[in-house]
Short mmCIF file of C-alpha atoms and ligand atoms in Angstrom, two decimals:
data_model
loop_
_atom_site.label_atom_id
_atom_site.label_comp_id
_atom_site.label_asym_id
_atom_site.label_seq_id
_atom_site.Cartn_x
_atom_site.Cartn_y
_atom_site.Cartn_z
CA UNK A 1 -39.08 -39.49 -4.91
CA UNK A 2 -36.64 -40.62 -2.26
CA UNK A 3 -36.69 -38.72 1.00
CA UNK A 4 -33.02 -39.33 1.34
CA UNK A 5 -32.02 -36.18 -0.52
CA UNK A 6 -33.00 -32.57 0.02
CA UNK A 7 -31.62 -31.74 -3.42
CA UNK A 8 -31.10 -33.71 -6.60
CA UNK A 9 -29.59 -32.05 -9.65
CA UNK A 10 -29.77 -34.42 -12.60
CA UNK A 11 -28.08 -34.21 -16.01
CA UNK A 12 -27.47 -30.49 -15.78
CA UNK A 13 -26.09 -28.90 -18.93
CA UNK A 14 -25.07 -25.24 -19.09
CA UNK A 15 -23.87 -23.59 -22.25
CA UNK A 16 -22.51 -20.10 -22.51
CA UNK A 17 -21.74 -18.66 -25.92
CA UNK A 18 -18.77 -20.71 -27.04
CA UNK A 19 -18.37 -22.57 -23.71
CA UNK A 20 -20.00 -25.77 -22.57
CA UNK A 21 -19.47 -25.19 -18.87
CA UNK A 22 -21.51 -28.15 -17.61
CA UNK A 23 -21.85 -31.25 -19.72
CA UNK A 24 -24.58 -33.17 -17.93
CA UNK A 25 -23.54 -33.30 -14.26
CA UNK A 26 -25.32 -34.50 -11.17
CA UNK A 27 -25.33 -33.65 -7.49
CA UNK A 28 -27.32 -35.31 -4.71
CA UNK A 29 -27.33 -33.62 -1.35
CA UNK A 30 -28.44 -35.11 1.96
CA UNK A 31 -30.04 -32.92 4.64
CA UNK A 32 -27.93 -32.17 7.70
CA UNK A 33 -24.72 -33.04 5.85
CA UNK A 34 -21.84 -31.12 4.34
CA UNK A 35 -21.48 -31.95 0.67
CA UNK A 36 -18.26 -30.66 -0.85
CA UNK A 37 -17.89 -29.89 -4.52
CA UNK A 38 -14.38 -30.21 -5.85
CA UNK A 39 -12.63 -29.68 -9.13
CA UNK A 40 -9.97 -27.62 -10.82
CA UNK A 41 -10.43 -23.95 -11.65
CA UNK A 42 -13.09 -23.73 -14.33
CA UNK A 43 -14.49 -27.20 -13.65
CA UNK A 44 -18.00 -25.75 -13.32
CA UNK A 45 -18.60 -25.68 -9.56
CA UNK A 46 -19.79 -22.08 -9.24
CA UNK A 47 -21.78 -22.38 -12.44
CA UNK A 48 -23.76 -25.35 -11.11
CA UNK A 49 -24.63 -23.39 -7.99
CA UNK A 50 -25.68 -20.42 -10.08
CA UNK A 51 -27.92 -22.72 -12.09
CA UNK A 52 -29.48 -23.88 -8.84
CA UNK A 53 -30.25 -20.48 -7.35
CA UNK A 54 -31.62 -18.79 -10.44
CA UNK A 55 -28.66 -16.73 -11.64
CA UNK A 56 -28.22 -18.80 -14.82
CA UNK A 57 -31.00 -20.87 -16.30
CA UNK A 58 -29.62 -24.36 -17.00
CA UNK A 59 -29.64 -25.25 -20.70
CA UNK A 60 -31.15 -28.60 -19.79
CA UNK A 61 -31.54 -30.92 -16.83
CA UNK A 62 -33.74 -31.39 -13.84
CA UNK A 63 -33.60 -29.97 -10.32
CA UNK A 64 -35.57 -31.62 -7.54
CA UNK A 65 -35.61 -29.75 -4.27
CA UNK A 66 -37.47 -30.83 -1.18
CA UNK A 67 -39.42 -33.39 -3.20
CA UNK A 68 -40.51 -31.07 -5.98
CA UNK A 69 -39.11 -30.09 -9.36
CA UNK A 70 -38.03 -26.43 -9.29
CA UNK A 71 -36.83 -23.79 -11.76
CA UNK A 72 -35.84 -20.71 -9.81
CA UNK A 73 -35.76 -17.64 -11.99
CA UNK A 74 -34.21 -15.29 -9.45
CA UNK A 75 -32.04 -15.62 -6.37
CA UNK A 76 -34.93 -14.10 -4.44
CA UNK A 77 -37.13 -17.04 -5.40
CA UNK A 78 -34.44 -19.47 -4.28
CA UNK A 79 -34.03 -17.57 -1.02
CA UNK A 80 -37.77 -17.61 -0.36
CA UNK A 81 -37.73 -21.37 -0.88
CA UNK A 82 -34.88 -21.84 1.54
CA UNK A 83 -31.63 -21.79 -0.46
CA UNK A 84 -29.02 -19.13 0.31
CA UNK A 85 -25.51 -18.71 -1.03
CA UNK A 86 -22.26 -17.12 -0.01
CA UNK A 87 -20.65 -16.09 -3.27
CA UNK A 88 -17.06 -16.67 -4.23
CA UNK A 89 -16.66 -13.04 -5.19
CA UNK A 90 -17.93 -10.73 -2.47
CA UNK A 91 -20.07 -7.83 -3.53
CA UNK A 92 -20.51 -5.64 -0.48
CA UNK A 93 -21.77 -2.07 -0.70
CA UNK A 94 -18.75 -0.43 0.91
CA UNK A 95 -20.28 2.95 1.64
CA UNK A 96 -23.20 1.46 3.58
CA UNK A 97 -23.19 0.20 7.15
CA UNK A 98 -22.71 -3.43 8.06
CA UNK A 99 -26.37 -3.63 9.17
CA UNK A 100 -27.58 -2.23 5.85
CA UNK A 101 -25.47 -4.74 3.96
CA UNK A 102 -26.86 -7.53 6.09
CA UNK A 103 -30.50 -6.72 5.51
CA UNK A 104 -30.17 -5.41 1.96
CA UNK A 105 -33.34 -6.21 0.04
CA UNK A 106 -35.28 -7.11 3.17
CA UNK A 107 -34.92 -4.09 5.48
CA UNK A 108 -37.45 -3.97 8.28
CA UNK A 109 -39.93 -1.13 7.82
CA UNK A 110 -42.13 0.75 10.21
CA UNK A 111 -44.90 2.57 8.42
CA UNK A 112 -43.17 4.01 5.38
CA UNK A 113 -39.75 4.24 6.90
CA UNK A 114 -36.82 1.93 7.36
CA UNK A 115 -36.84 0.71 10.93
CA UNK A 116 -33.19 1.44 11.72
CA UNK A 117 -33.60 0.55 15.35
CA UNK A 118 -34.87 -2.94 14.57
CA UNK A 119 -32.24 -3.39 11.91
CA UNK A 120 -29.49 -2.66 14.44
CA UNK A 121 -31.06 -4.86 17.08
CA UNK A 122 -31.50 -7.76 14.67
CA UNK A 123 -27.88 -7.36 13.60
CA UNK A 124 -26.66 -7.47 17.18
CA UNK A 125 -28.81 -10.52 17.84
CA UNK A 126 -27.55 -12.32 14.76
CA UNK A 127 -23.89 -11.55 15.49
CA UNK A 128 -24.36 -12.59 19.09
CA UNK A 129 -25.92 -15.90 18.13
CA UNK A 130 -22.94 -16.57 15.88
CA UNK A 131 -20.41 -15.24 18.37
CA UNK A 132 -19.20 -12.67 15.87
CA UNK A 133 -17.44 -9.50 16.92
CA UNK A 134 -18.51 -6.92 14.34
CA UNK A 135 -20.12 -3.53 14.92
CA UNK A 136 -23.30 -3.24 12.78
CA UNK A 137 -22.85 0.54 12.62
CA UNK A 138 -19.40 0.32 11.07
CA UNK A 139 -19.10 1.22 7.41
CA UNK A 140 -18.73 -2.01 5.42
CA UNK A 141 -15.77 -0.58 3.50
CA UNK A 142 -13.83 -0.12 6.75
CA UNK A 143 -13.83 -3.82 7.53
CA UNK A 144 -10.98 -6.13 6.60
CA UNK A 145 -11.68 -8.58 3.79
CA UNK A 146 -11.91 -11.34 6.40
CA UNK A 147 -14.49 -9.49 8.47
CA UNK A 148 -16.52 -8.72 5.34
CA UNK A 149 -16.48 -12.41 4.58
CA UNK A 150 -17.75 -13.20 8.07
CA UNK A 151 -20.59 -10.71 7.55
CA UNK A 152 -21.46 -12.46 4.26
CA UNK A 153 -21.52 -15.77 6.09
CA UNK A 154 -23.76 -14.34 8.81
CA UNK A 155 -26.04 -12.98 6.11
CA UNK A 156 -26.41 -16.32 4.35
CA UNK A 157 -27.10 -18.06 7.63
CA UNK A 158 -29.68 -15.48 8.68
CA UNK A 159 -32.23 -16.63 6.11
CA UNK A 160 -33.02 -19.83 8.04
CA UNK A 161 -32.43 -21.80 4.85
CA UNK A 162 -32.63 -25.53 4.27
CA UNK A 163 -29.54 -25.37 2.08
CA UNK A 164 -26.64 -22.97 2.52
CA UNK A 165 -24.17 -22.86 -0.36
CA UNK A 166 -20.67 -21.71 0.53
CA UNK A 167 -18.49 -20.98 -2.48
CA UNK A 168 -14.94 -20.79 -1.17
CA UNK A 169 -15.98 -19.19 2.13
CA UNK A 170 -12.58 -19.50 3.78
CA UNK A 171 -10.47 -18.06 1.00
CA UNK A 172 -10.00 -14.79 2.89
CA UNK A 173 -10.17 -16.11 6.43
CA UNK A 174 -7.30 -16.98 8.71
CA UNK A 175 -7.26 -19.94 11.03
CA UNK A 176 -9.20 -18.46 13.94
CA UNK A 177 -12.07 -17.42 11.69
CA UNK A 178 -12.06 -20.72 9.86
CA UNK A 179 -12.59 -22.46 13.20
CA UNK A 180 -15.43 -20.06 13.84
CA UNK A 181 -17.03 -20.87 10.51
CA UNK A 182 -16.73 -24.60 11.22
CA UNK A 183 -18.61 -24.12 14.50
CA UNK A 184 -21.33 -22.30 12.57
CA UNK A 185 -21.48 -25.21 10.11
CA UNK A 186 -21.78 -27.72 12.96
CA UNK A 187 -24.76 -25.74 14.29
CA UNK A 188 -26.37 -25.73 10.85
CA UNK A 189 -25.98 -29.50 10.63
CA UNK A 190 -27.66 -29.89 14.00
CA UNK A 191 -30.61 -27.97 12.58
CA UNK A 192 -30.67 -30.43 9.68
CA UNK A 193 -29.52 -27.76 7.21
CA UNK A 194 -27.53 -29.07 4.24
CA UNK A 195 -24.33 -27.23 3.38
CA UNK A 196 -22.91 -27.32 -0.13
CA UNK A 197 -19.28 -26.46 0.31
CA UNK A 198 -16.80 -25.44 -2.37
CA UNK A 199 -13.14 -25.23 -1.52
CA UNK A 200 -9.66 -26.03 -2.78
CA UNK A 201 -8.21 -26.57 0.67
CA UNK A 202 -7.71 -30.28 1.28
CA UNK A 203 -7.24 -30.08 5.01
CA UNK A 204 -10.54 -28.36 5.67
CA UNK A 205 -12.39 -30.49 3.13
CA UNK A 206 -11.45 -33.64 4.99
CA UNK A 207 -12.32 -32.07 8.31
CA UNK A 208 -15.85 -31.04 7.54
CA UNK A 209 -17.16 -33.00 4.56
CA UNK A 210 -19.59 -35.87 4.80
CA UNK A 211 -19.89 -36.34 1.04
CA UNK A 212 -17.61 -35.22 -1.79
CA UNK A 213 -18.45 -34.81 -5.46
CA UNK A 214 -15.74 -34.23 -8.03
CA UNK A 215 -16.10 -32.44 -11.37
CA UNK A 216 -13.54 -32.25 -14.11
CA UNK A 217 -13.91 -29.89 -17.07
CA UNK A 218 -17.67 -29.63 -16.73
CA UNK A 219 -18.06 -33.35 -16.32
CA UNK A 220 -19.24 -35.41 -13.37
CA UNK A 221 -16.45 -37.65 -12.11
CA UNK A 222 -18.08 -39.17 -9.04
CA UNK A 223 -19.43 -38.89 -5.51
CA UNK A 224 -18.32 -40.68 -2.39
CA UNK A 225 -18.36 -40.32 1.35
CA UNK A 226 -15.33 -38.41 2.61
CA UNK A 227 -14.36 -41.27 4.88
CA UNK A 228 -13.75 -43.46 1.83
CA UNK A 229 -11.37 -40.94 0.21
CA UNK A 230 -7.80 -39.72 0.71
CA UNK A 231 -6.09 -36.53 -0.44
CA UNK A 232 -4.15 -38.41 -3.10
CA UNK A 233 -7.23 -40.18 -4.40
CA UNK A 234 -9.08 -36.91 -4.56
CA UNK A 235 -6.33 -35.07 -6.43
CA UNK A 236 -6.11 -37.86 -8.94
CA UNK A 237 -9.88 -37.74 -9.46
CA UNK A 238 -9.74 -33.96 -9.89
CA UNK A 239 -6.87 -33.56 -12.28
CA UNK A 240 -6.75 -37.02 -13.82
CA UNK A 241 -3.07 -37.27 -12.97
CA UNK A 242 -0.89 -37.12 -9.89
CA UNK A 243 0.39 -33.78 -8.64
CA UNK A 244 3.51 -34.18 -6.59
CA UNK A 245 5.69 -31.13 -6.06
CA UNK A 246 3.78 -28.79 -3.80
CA UNK A 247 6.57 -26.49 -2.72
CA UNK A 248 9.39 -26.68 -5.19
CA UNK A 249 11.77 -24.42 -3.31
CA UNK A 250 15.08 -24.15 -5.07
CA UNK A 251 17.98 -22.77 -3.12
CA UNK A 252 19.25 -19.76 -5.03
CA UNK A 253 21.93 -17.24 -4.14
CA UNK A 254 20.68 -14.25 -2.16
CA UNK A 255 22.12 -11.01 -3.50
CA UNK A 256 22.44 -7.47 -2.23
CA UNK A 257 19.70 -5.51 -0.45
CA UNK A 258 17.09 -4.20 -2.87
CA UNK A 259 14.51 -2.87 -0.46
CA UNK A 260 15.09 -1.50 2.98
CA UNK A 261 12.16 -0.58 5.18
CA UNK A 262 13.00 1.40 8.30
CA UNK A 263 10.52 2.02 11.11
CA UNK A 264 7.69 2.09 8.65
CA UNK A 265 4.36 3.21 10.12
CA UNK A 266 0.89 3.75 8.72
CA UNK A 267 -1.55 5.02 11.31
CA UNK A 268 -2.57 2.29 13.70
CA UNK A 269 -2.27 -0.50 11.17
CA UNK A 270 1.51 -0.57 10.82
CA UNK A 271 3.86 0.33 13.65
CA UNK A 272 7.61 0.69 13.20
CA UNK A 273 8.19 -2.17 10.83
CA UNK A 274 11.80 -2.67 9.69
CA UNK A 275 13.27 -5.28 7.38
CA UNK A 276 15.54 -5.73 4.41
CA UNK A 277 14.69 -7.60 1.26
CA UNK A 278 17.42 -9.01 -0.98
CA UNK A 279 17.78 -9.87 -4.62
CA UNK A 280 16.72 -13.47 -5.17
CA UNK A 281 15.03 -13.68 -1.81
CA UNK A 282 11.51 -14.75 -0.96
CA UNK A 283 10.58 -13.00 2.25
CA UNK A 284 7.45 -14.45 3.78
CA UNK A 285 5.04 -12.51 5.95
CA UNK A 286 2.97 -14.42 8.44
CA UNK A 287 0.42 -13.36 11.03
CA UNK A 288 -3.20 -13.57 12.02
CA UNK A 289 -5.98 -11.34 10.75
CA UNK A 290 -5.29 -7.72 11.66
CA UNK A 291 -1.56 -8.34 11.81
CA UNK A 292 -0.92 -5.50 9.36
CA UNK A 293 0.74 -7.50 6.61
CA UNK A 294 -1.52 -6.28 3.80
CA UNK A 295 -1.32 -2.76 5.17
CA UNK A 296 2.49 -2.90 5.17
CA UNK A 297 2.42 -3.99 1.53
CA UNK A 298 -0.07 -1.27 0.66
CA UNK A 299 2.11 1.37 2.29
CA UNK A 300 5.19 0.27 0.35
CA UNK A 301 3.09 0.30 -2.84
CA UNK A 302 1.73 3.82 -2.21
CA UNK A 303 -1.87 2.73 -1.70
CA UNK A 304 -1.80 3.75 1.94
CA UNK A 305 -0.31 6.88 3.49
CA UNK A 306 2.99 6.42 5.25
CA UNK A 307 2.87 8.18 8.62
CA UNK A 308 6.45 7.46 9.61
CA UNK A 309 9.68 5.78 8.69
CA UNK A 310 11.69 5.42 5.52
CA UNK A 311 11.80 3.16 2.49
CA UNK A 312 14.95 2.72 0.41
CA UNK A 313 15.41 0.97 -2.88
CA UNK A 314 18.96 0.11 -3.89
CA UNK A 315 20.19 2.58 -1.27
CA UNK A 316 18.11 5.52 -2.52
CA UNK A 317 15.26 6.84 -0.43
CA UNK A 318 11.84 6.47 -2.07
CA UNK A 319 8.89 8.69 -1.53
CA UNK A 320 6.08 6.83 -3.18
CA UNK A 321 2.64 8.37 -2.96
CA UNK A 322 0.70 6.35 -5.51
CA UNK A 323 0.71 2.92 -7.14
CA UNK A 324 1.76 4.57 -10.43
CA UNK A 325 4.93 5.82 -8.74
CA UNK A 326 5.51 2.39 -7.24
CA UNK A 327 5.20 0.72 -10.64
CA UNK A 328 7.56 3.28 -12.15
CA UNK A 329 10.04 2.33 -9.41
CA UNK A 330 9.84 -1.35 -10.25
CA UNK A 331 7.50 -2.42 -7.46
CA UNK A 332 4.41 -4.53 -8.10
CA UNK A 333 1.63 -5.65 -5.75
CA UNK A 334 -0.71 -8.53 -6.38
CA UNK A 335 -3.57 -7.60 -4.09
CA UNK A 336 -5.52 -9.98 -1.86
CA UNK A 337 -8.78 -8.18 -2.56
CA UNK A 338 -9.19 -8.98 -6.22
CA UNK A 339 -12.82 -7.95 -6.48
CA UNK A 340 -12.23 -4.57 -4.83
CA UNK A 341 -8.87 -3.58 -6.23
CA UNK A 342 -7.92 -5.96 -8.93
CA UNK A 343 -10.43 -7.22 -11.41
CA UNK A 344 -12.10 -4.92 -13.93
CA UNK A 345 -15.04 -7.20 -14.57
CA UNK A 346 -16.41 -5.87 -17.82
CA UNK A 347 -13.05 -5.46 -19.50
CA UNK A 348 -11.38 -8.22 -21.47
CA UNK A 349 -8.67 -10.56 -20.32
CA UNK A 350 -6.30 -8.54 -22.50
CA UNK A 351 -7.18 -5.20 -20.92
CA UNK A 352 -6.98 -6.70 -17.46
CA UNK A 353 -3.55 -8.10 -18.21
CA UNK A 354 -2.17 -4.97 -19.84
CA UNK A 355 -3.52 -2.31 -17.52
CA UNK A 356 -0.57 -2.04 -15.12
CA UNK A 357 1.79 -1.79 -18.05
CA UNK A 358 0.15 0.95 -20.11
CA UNK A 359 3.30 3.07 -20.27
CA UNK A 360 4.92 0.35 -22.37
CA UNK A 361 2.08 0.33 -24.86
CA UNK A 362 2.40 4.05 -25.57
CA UNK A 363 0.11 6.27 -27.54
CA UNK A 364 -1.52 5.40 -29.87
CA UNK A 365 -1.99 2.09 -28.09
CA UNK A 366 -0.05 -0.87 -29.41
CA UNK A 367 -3.00 -3.27 -29.46
CA UNK A 368 -1.14 -6.01 -31.22
CA UNK A 369 1.63 -6.00 -28.64
CA UNK A 370 -0.94 -6.05 -25.83
CA UNK A 371 -2.64 -9.06 -27.31
CA UNK A 372 0.62 -10.91 -27.90
CA UNK A 373 1.80 -10.32 -24.35
CA UNK A 374 -1.55 -11.44 -23.00
CA UNK A 375 -1.61 -14.58 -25.11
CA UNK A 376 1.90 -15.28 -23.86
CA UNK A 377 0.81 -15.18 -20.20
CA UNK A 378 -2.42 -17.04 -20.87
CA UNK A 379 -0.32 -19.91 -22.11
CA UNK A 380 2.48 -19.56 -19.51
CA UNK A 381 0.03 -19.57 -16.60
CA UNK A 382 -2.33 -22.03 -18.21
CA UNK A 383 -5.27 -19.64 -17.96
CA UNK A 384 -8.55 -21.20 -19.03
CA UNK A 385 -10.44 -18.73 -21.20
CA UNK A 386 -12.26 -19.15 -24.50
CA UNK A 387 -10.52 -16.11 -25.89
CA UNK A 388 -8.25 -13.29 -24.71
CA UNK A 389 -10.97 -10.78 -25.59
CA UNK A 390 -13.51 -12.46 -23.28
CA UNK A 391 -14.71 -10.22 -20.42
CA UNK A 392 -12.78 -11.34 -17.37
CA UNK A 393 -15.94 -11.72 -15.30
CA UNK A 394 -16.82 -14.76 -17.42
CA UNK A 395 -13.74 -16.60 -16.21
CA UNK A 396 -13.85 -18.87 -13.19
CA UNK A 397 -12.59 -17.32 -9.94
CA UNK A 398 -9.27 -19.09 -10.00
CA UNK A 399 -8.59 -18.15 -13.59
CA UNK A 400 -9.30 -14.49 -12.80
CA UNK A 401 -6.65 -14.72 -10.11
CA UNK A 402 -4.17 -16.09 -12.63
CA UNK A 403 -4.83 -13.15 -14.96
CA UNK A 404 -3.87 -10.81 -12.12
CA UNK A 405 -0.66 -12.74 -11.56
CA UNK A 406 0.07 -12.26 -15.26
CA UNK A 407 -0.68 -8.54 -15.02
CA UNK A 408 2.04 -7.98 -12.47
CA UNK A 409 4.60 -10.23 -14.07
CA UNK A 410 4.19 -8.29 -17.27
CA UNK A 411 5.42 -5.11 -15.56
CA UNK A 412 8.69 -6.98 -15.03
CA UNK A 413 9.12 -5.64 -11.50
CA UNK A 414 12.32 -5.78 -9.47
CA UNK A 415 10.26 -6.16 -6.32
CA UNK A 416 7.12 -8.26 -6.43
CA UNK A 417 4.78 -8.28 -3.47
CA UNK A 418 2.18 -11.04 -3.61
CA UNK A 419 -0.65 -11.03 -1.08
CA UNK A 420 -2.34 -14.43 -0.77
CA UNK A 421 -1.35 -15.33 -4.37
CA UNK A 422 -2.91 -18.78 -4.40
CA UNK A 423 -6.20 -17.95 -2.78
CA UNK A 424 -8.93 -19.80 -4.62
CA UNK A 425 -6.47 -21.56 -6.89
CA UNK A 426 -6.73 -25.32 -7.41
CA UNK A 427 -3.96 -27.71 -6.38
CA UNK A 428 -2.51 -28.11 -9.83
CA UNK A 429 -2.42 -24.41 -10.61
CA UNK A 430 -1.15 -23.70 -7.13
CA UNK A 431 1.94 -25.77 -7.78
CA UNK A 432 2.36 -23.83 -11.04
CA UNK A 433 2.24 -20.49 -9.23
CA UNK A 434 4.63 -21.70 -6.55
CA UNK A 435 7.18 -22.81 -9.09
CA UNK A 436 6.71 -19.55 -10.96
CA UNK A 437 7.47 -17.52 -7.82
CA UNK A 438 10.52 -19.65 -7.11
CA UNK A 439 11.69 -19.23 -10.70
CA UNK A 440 11.30 -15.45 -10.47
CA UNK A 441 13.42 -15.40 -7.32
CA UNK A 442 15.97 -17.50 -9.18
CA UNK A 443 16.06 -14.82 -11.89
CA UNK A 444 17.03 -12.29 -9.23
CA UNK A 445 13.70 -10.70 -8.38
CA UNK A 446 13.04 -9.81 -4.77
CA UNK A 447 9.76 -11.18 -3.52
CA UNK A 448 7.54 -10.56 -0.53
CA UNK A 449 5.03 -13.35 -0.02
CA UNK A 450 2.11 -12.69 2.30
CA UNK A 451 0.26 -15.87 3.08
CA UNK A 452 -2.07 -17.19 5.75
CA UNK A 453 -1.36 -20.75 4.78
CA UNK A 454 1.38 -21.99 7.01
CA UNK A 455 2.63 -24.77 4.68
CA UNK A 456 2.80 -22.27 1.81
CA UNK A 457 4.66 -19.53 3.64
CA UNK A 458 7.05 -22.03 5.27
CA UNK A 459 7.54 -24.01 2.11
CA UNK A 460 8.36 -21.03 -0.08
CA UNK A 461 10.22 -18.47 2.03
CA UNK A 462 13.89 -17.88 2.83
CA UNK A 463 12.96 -15.87 5.90
CA UNK A 464 9.63 -14.99 7.48
CA UNK A 465 8.64 -11.69 9.02
CA UNK A 466 5.98 -12.30 11.65
CA UNK A 467 3.57 -9.56 12.62
CA UNK A 468 0.95 -9.08 15.30
CA UNK A 469 -1.47 -6.15 15.41
CA UNK A 470 0.72 -3.90 13.29
CA UNK A 471 3.89 -4.75 15.17
CA UNK A 472 6.69 -6.85 13.77
CA UNK A 473 7.43 -9.54 16.36
CA UNK A 474 10.10 -11.63 14.64
CA UNK A 475 12.20 -12.41 11.60
CA UNK A 476 12.71 -16.15 11.41
CA UNK A 477 15.38 -17.89 9.31
CA UNK A 478 14.43 -20.83 7.13
CA UNK A 479 16.49 -23.25 9.20
CA UNK A 480 14.43 -22.33 12.27
CA UNK A 481 10.98 -22.57 10.66
CA UNK A 482 8.30 -24.37 12.62
CA UNK A 483 4.63 -23.61 12.72
CA UNK A 484 4.69 -23.56 16.52
CA UNK A 485 7.39 -20.91 16.59
CA UNK A 486 5.69 -18.76 13.96
CA UNK A 487 2.34 -19.02 15.68
CA UNK A 488 3.96 -18.07 18.96
CA UNK A 489 5.32 -14.88 17.40
CA UNK A 490 2.02 -14.25 15.62
CA UNK A 491 0.33 -13.94 18.99
CA UNK A 492 3.16 -12.22 20.82
CA UNK A 493 3.02 -8.56 21.86
CA UNK A 494 6.75 -8.15 22.13
CA UNK A 495 8.25 -6.15 19.25
CA UNK A 496 11.23 -7.62 17.45
CA UNK A 497 14.46 -5.98 18.44
CA UNK A 498 17.13 -5.55 15.81
CA UNK A 499 20.12 -7.59 16.89
CA UNK A 500 17.88 -10.01 18.73
CA UNK A 501 18.88 -13.50 17.77
CA UNK A 502 16.90 -14.36 14.69
CA UNK A 503 14.49 -17.22 15.11
N1 ATP B 601 -21.07 -15.86 -17.50
C1 ATP B 601 -20.25 -16.67 -18.18
N2 ATP B 601 -20.09 -16.54 -19.51
C2 ATP B 601 -19.27 -17.36 -20.20
N3 ATP B 601 -18.57 -18.36 -19.64
C3 ATP B 601 -18.69 -18.55 -18.32
C4 ATP B 601 -19.53 -17.71 -17.51
N4 ATP B 601 -19.45 -18.15 -16.23
C5 ATP B 601 -18.60 -19.19 -16.24
N5 ATP B 601 -18.13 -19.44 -17.49
C6 ATP B 601 -17.20 -20.51 -17.87
O1 ATP B 601 -17.68 -21.72 -17.35
C7 ATP B 601 -16.60 -22.55 -16.90
C8 ATP B 601 -16.82 -22.96 -15.47
O2 ATP B 601 -16.65 -21.85 -14.61
P1 ATP B 601 -16.94 -21.88 -13.06
O3 ATP B 601 -16.86 -20.48 -12.57
O4 ATP B 601 -18.17 -22.63 -12.79
O5 ATP B 601 -15.68 -22.72 -12.50
P2 ATP B 601 -15.32 -23.14 -11.01
O6 ATP B 601 -15.31 -24.63 -10.99
O7 ATP B 601 -16.17 -22.44 -10.05
O8 ATP B 601 -13.79 -22.67 -10.91
P3 ATP B 601 -12.96 -21.89 -9.73
O9 ATP B 601 -12.39 -22.95 -8.86
O10 ATP B 601 -11.85 -21.20 -10.48
O11 ATP B 601 -13.87 -20.95 -9.06
C9 ATP B 601 -15.33 -21.75 -17.13
O12 ATP B 601 -14.75 -22.18 -18.32
C10 ATP B 601 -15.82 -20.32 -17.27
O13 ATP B 601 -14.97 -19.57 -18.09
MG1 MG B 602 -15.86 -20.94 -8.68
#
């Protein structure tokens, strides 16, 4: 056995009922290196990792870890042997404290009791060593998605593993936190820990990868050192064709005001936000974590209590107190937190697609109509699923996200708010979603696009609202877009003044 690799996965096959998810793939990981796994949504990346750590038994194949053949039956076994994983879909226990989430399954005990003091101290120590600013006593559910993700990362690192698997760890992080994660990864490398990294973000892949392996449709395409590859080469390997148009913005006429938000406030999260959204317009929202963009969207959608200000639609004041009322008023929100608020794991693709549109399907339920509409969106959005009756939790992460996009389109909203719509979506599908959003604007829908990806928000939007800590600091016109300017406003404390020169 060569000492060169800490892990060798050879000829791995994984079959689910009706799906051959892995068709004999391989992966060879060097210690102290970052090995990135790439491939389109549904290519089999997460499945391979689950085969490794004992969630799914592989149908066939061989796994050699640290010089020995292994067959982990549980994640606990894998953990004990030195392999930990940050999962693509977070599963925090929201009603428990951060510390309890961190040490879940391995709480320190003193006699017969949980040693809360030690648990807190260990948490502080861990966060300090990682330079993380999170209070271990805080309830997990009170953290932002980004902070939860950082806690998950801290947790995976805390096991002193030889391999840390990170399945799309940055999908809910903004730039500052991504930098933080990269520093953590550098430290792991210094300790000779191998990192298996899964991501769809080209820029970060080329920054941190030593080796890259590409899968396509459950098949092994190849492995090479990152320094021998380019973005274009990689995309071609992944999709088997070239993907060109990333941001197909079409200029379309901007119509009358559809939504007017005046001095909108929601507790401390949103402070006096005012803007107008027009028919046919894509209004971007940019900012760093804690900027209050998601909270603004949630307040408009009735998920969060409005503590001040007014919202008008087509000139009429709205008083929305629940998502149901928002939907009835032609407003839809594609949430950033798909695990928490979006996906109903055990239900079928059909139910997950139809659920926001139940009024249309009446009573008794029009099942046939539901299935037809779902099949329609499955084909329009190119959703990869064996069947529309498959439980959505069996779909790959990116395909789950596409189902949610379909759910909201089906409600045929006048105002569509999308919060990080392409998170976790592969390059090909991303271009599809971008052109879909542009097309919807062209059809006269009014769209709010919240995105932490600067190229996305600048590529797609007509104007960008910039926020910082709940305060709106600018509205920038497309002609004035530059990432420097937007970043400057994203860190500025000075509230935007109506009448101030835009941009
Ligand atoms: N528990 C399961 N039951 C049935 N099919 C499954 C299950 N888990 C995954 N699959 C299928 O296996 C294939 C590979 O899925 P996987 O989640 O590994 O993709 P992925 O490469 O991680 O994609 P993404 O980038 O979207 O996360 C998909 O077709 C998916 O539907
Ligand atoms: Mg995945």
